[in-house]
Amino acid sequence: TDVLGNDQHSHFWRPAIEEHSQNVSTDDPEDVAVVAFREALNGFVDRRAAAASAYLGQLLSQDNHTVARVAIYTMGEFPELLTSVASGLLKDRFFSPLYRHEMHLYLERVFPVLSEELKAALLKQIEDSVHENTNPTDEDQLRELEAASTLLGWLKPISGNGVARVE
């Protein structure tokens, strides 16, 4: 639940779910709650990965941005344990600026251990979401440049993993 009405802006008040210099305030109630939830979720995965996997899938399906960002971060912390949940990220919403920081970390850490099928699905999702998120009212050349720049930004964390389409 978004009690304070600021969930959709969590990437501003908590730029990184992990401890990071980008996080300006760490004493606000929201920040304390994020840290507590992150640590509890990491502990749950560490002790009961199978049960946590199903729970993470539920968290990804909620509308709460902050909860989903914490789930994505946790999935990246346990790449070998949680690859079964990766298909839950095959949605346009996760390839938007709201989730960019956590998704980049996730892709850097987890992409190498994913199945070839999931790698291909993630690449397709990235390519599709980049083209869907460009503004059709812009001039064609500017739109293509924007799409190429966005695509490169999303492919950067998974480069170097031997996938010809990325290299």
Tab-separated table of C-alpha atoms in Angstrom:
chain	number	residue	atom	x	y	z
A	1	THR	CA	0.000	0.000	0.000
A	2	ASP	CA	1.184	3.483	-0.844
A	3	VAL	CA	0.366	5.130	2.492
A	4	LEU	CA	2.325	8.325	1.837
A	5	GLY	CA	1.314	8.680	-1.816
A	6	ASN	CA	4.893	8.771	-3.095
A	7	ASP	CA	5.465	5.220	-4.346
A	8	GLN	CA	5.477	6.176	-8.027
A	9	HIS	CA	8.349	8.561	-7.242
A	10	SER	CA	10.435	6.142	-5.176
A	11	HIS	CA	13.259	6.310	-7.714
A	12	PHE	CA	13.638	9.974	-6.656
A	13	TRP	CA	13.505	9.595	-2.879
A	14	ARG	CA	15.395	6.260	-2.944
A	15	PRO	CA	17.457	6.166	-6.180
A	16	ALA	CA	19.093	2.834	-5.287
A	17	ILE	CA	17.560	0.029	-3.259
A	18	GLU	CA	21.023	-1.029	-2.083
A	19	GLU	CA	23.196	1.170	0.127
A	20	HIS	CA	24.576	3.728	-2.311
A	21	SER	CA	25.893	7.281	-2.339
A	22	GLN	CA	22.900	8.259	-4.530
A	23	ASN	CA	20.635	7.768	-1.525
A	24	VAL	CA	20.687	11.220	0.033
A	25	SER	CA	18.609	10.529	3.124
A	26	THR	CA	18.753	7.285	5.061
A	27	ASP	CA	16.871	8.364	8.186
A	28	ASP	CA	13.457	9.052	6.663
A	29	PRO	CA	10.722	6.530	7.505
A	30	GLU	CA	10.480	5.484	3.849
A	31	ASP	CA	14.201	4.728	3.655
A	32	VAL	CA	14.182	2.787	6.916
A	33	ALA	CA	11.206	0.750	5.674
A	34	VAL	CA	12.951	-0.001	2.354
A	35	VAL	CA	16.116	-1.169	4.134
A	36	ALA	CA	14.128	-3.330	6.570
A	37	PHE	CA	12.093	-4.896	3.762
A	38	ARG	CA	15.206	-5.461	1.630
A	39	GLU	CA	17.072	-7.163	4.467
A	40	ALA	CA	14.056	-9.284	5.457
A	41	LEU	CA	13.512	-10.381	1.847
A	42	ASN	CA	17.205	-11.225	1.401
A	43	GLY	CA	17.090	-13.281	4.619
A	44	PHE	CA	13.971	-15.096	3.434
A	45	VAL	CA	15.628	-16.027	0.134
A	46	ASP	CA	18.809	-17.084	1.894
A	47	ARG	CA	16.916	-19.466	4.186
A	48	ARG	CA	13.976	-20.623	2.049
A	49	ALA	CA	14.735	-20.016	-1.628
A	50	ALA	CA	11.918	-22.150	-3.041
A	51	ALA	CA	9.206	-20.434	-0.975
A	52	ALA	CA	10.812	-17.047	-1.570
A	53	SER	CA	10.784	-17.620	-5.316
A	54	ALA	CA	6.986	-17.869	-5.366
A	55	TYR	CA	6.706	-14.844	-3.077
A	56	LEU	CA	8.977	-12.771	-5.342
A	57	GLY	CA	6.733	-13.645	-8.275
A	58	GLN	CA	3.777	-12.253	-6.319
A	59	LEU	CA	5.695	-9.086	-5.469
A	60	LEU	CA	6.495	-8.483	-9.146
A	61	SER	CA	2.829	-8.676	-10.053
A	62	GLN	CA	1.823	-5.908	-7.628
A	63	ASP	CA	1.415	-2.290	-8.693
A	64	ASN	CA	3.695	-0.977	-5.934
A	65	HIS	CA	6.897	0.327	-7.568
A	66	THR	CA	9.005	0.261	-4.416
A	67	VAL	CA	8.065	-3.324	-3.586
A	68	ALA	CA	8.868	-4.431	-7.143
A	69	ARG	CA	12.207	-2.587	-7.068
A	70	VAL	CA	13.165	-4.364	-3.829
A	71	ALA	CA	12.113	-7.699	-5.380
A	72	ILE	CA	14.241	-7.056	-8.483
A	73	TYR	CA	17.222	-6.076	-6.335
A	74	THR	CA	16.851	-9.255	-4.247
A	75	MET	CA	16.583	-11.399	-7.373
A	76	GLY	CA	19.908	-9.954	-8.500
A	77	GLU	CA	21.525	-10.773	-5.164
A	78	PHE	CA	20.788	-14.501	-5.603
A	79	PRO	CA	21.232	-15.152	-9.341
A	80	GLU	CA	21.673	-18.920	-9.230
A	81	LEU	CA	18.776	-19.430	-6.812
A	82	LEU	CA	16.154	-17.266	-8.447
A	83	THR	CA	16.424	-17.702	-12.224
A	84	SER	CA	12.974	-19.342	-12.163
A	85	VAL	CA	11.414	-15.953	-11.373
A	86	ALA	CA	13.169	-14.143	-14.246
A	87	SER	CA	10.232	-14.591	-16.620
A	88	GLY	CA	8.218	-12.323	-14.295
A	89	LEU	CA	10.347	-9.435	-15.528
A	90	LEU	CA	9.246	-9.858	-19.148
A	91	LYS	CA	6.923	-6.870	-18.979
A	92	ASP	CA	7.254	-3.408	-20.471
A	93	ARG	CA	6.802	-1.761	-17.078
A	94	PHE	CA	10.161	-3.097	-15.845
A	95	PHE	CA	12.008	-1.551	-18.790
A	96	SER	CA	11.104	2.008	-17.890
A	97	PRO	CA	13.074	4.659	-15.983
A	98	LEU	CA	11.218	3.709	-12.769
A	99	TYR	CA	13.087	0.411	-12.601
A	100	ARG	CA	16.252	1.196	-14.573
A	101	HIS	CA	18.765	1.096	-11.705
A	102	GLU	CA	17.615	-2.228	-10.270
A	103	MET	CA	17.098	-3.791	-13.703
A	104	HIS	CA	20.610	-2.836	-14.806
A	105	LEU	CA	22.088	-4.439	-11.696
A	106	TYR	CA	19.879	-7.474	-12.179
A	107	LEU	CA	20.851	-7.904	-15.835
A	108	GLU	CA	24.574	-7.550	-15.053
A	109	ARG	CA	24.432	-10.212	-12.362
A	110	VAL	CA	21.862	-12.669	-13.678
A	111	PHE	CA	22.014	-12.625	-17.476
A	112	PRO	CA	25.069	-14.933	-17.622
A	113	VAL	CA	23.282	-17.722	-15.688
A	114	LEU	CA	19.935	-17.574	-17.522
A	115	SER	CA	18.872	-20.203	-20.024
A	116	GLU	CA	19.328	-19.356	-23.687
A	117	GLU	CA	15.546	-19.199	-24.008
A	118	LEU	CA	15.248	-16.595	-21.223
A	119	LYS	CA	18.187	-14.622	-22.621
A	120	ALA	CA	16.452	-14.447	-26.006
A	121	ALA	CA	13.141	-13.465	-24.375
A	122	LEU	CA	14.828	-10.691	-22.361
A	123	LEU	CA	16.585	-9.347	-25.453
A	124	LYS	CA	13.299	-9.311	-27.350
A	125	GLN	CA	11.572	-7.569	-24.431
A	126	ILE	CA	14.312	-4.928	-24.308
A	127	GLU	CA	14.111	-4.305	-28.051
A	128	ASP	CA	10.296	-4.222	-28.056
A	129	SER	CA	10.020	-1.938	-25.031
A	130	VAL	CA	12.553	0.509	-26.449
A	131	HIS	CA	10.546	0.855	-29.653
A	132	GLU	CA	7.229	1.114	-27.770
A	133	ASN	CA	8.573	3.774	-25.388
A	134	THR	CA	9.703	6.208	-28.066
A	135	ASN	CA	7.480	9.176	-28.786
A	136	PRO	CA	5.763	8.789	-32.179
A	137	THR	CA	5.292	12.541	-32.554
A	138	ASP	CA	9.044	13.199	-32.836
A	139	GLU	CA	10.790	13.431	-36.159
A	140	ASP	CA	11.819	10.023	-37.501
A	141	GLN	CA	15.554	10.636	-37.280
A	142	LEU	CA	15.375	11.883	-33.697
A	143	ARG	CA	13.122	8.973	-32.730
A	144	GLU	CA	15.551	6.455	-34.233
A	145	LEU	CA	18.485	8.069	-32.438
A	146	GLU	CA	16.597	8.048	-29.138
A	147	ALA	CA	15.620	4.398	-29.628
A	148	ALA	CA	19.212	3.427	-30.448
A	149	SER	CA	20.527	5.249	-27.394
A	150	THR	CA	17.941	3.641	-25.130
A	151	LEU	CA	18.640	0.215	-26.629
A	152	LEU	CA	22.378	0.606	-26.010
A	153	GLY	CA	21.669	1.636	-22.433
A	154	TRP	CA	19.633	-1.512	-21.829
A	155	LEU	CA	22.097	-3.827	-23.584
A	156	LYS	CA	25.190	-2.496	-21.787
A	157	PRO	CA	24.728	-4.545	-18.582
A	158	ILE	CA	24.470	-7.802	-20.541
A	159	SER	CA	27.315	-7.205	-22.979
A	160	GLY	CA	30.367	-9.414	-22.733
A	161	ASN	CA	28.335	-12.600	-22.307
A	162	GLY	CA	28.937	-14.015	-25.769
A	163	VAL	CA	25.544	-13.144	-27.274
A	164	ALA	CA	26.140	-12.052	-30.866
A	165	ARG	CA	23.046	-9.789	-30.973
A	166	VAL	CA	24.411	-7.789	-28.031
A	167	GLU	CA	28.078	-7.534	-28.993
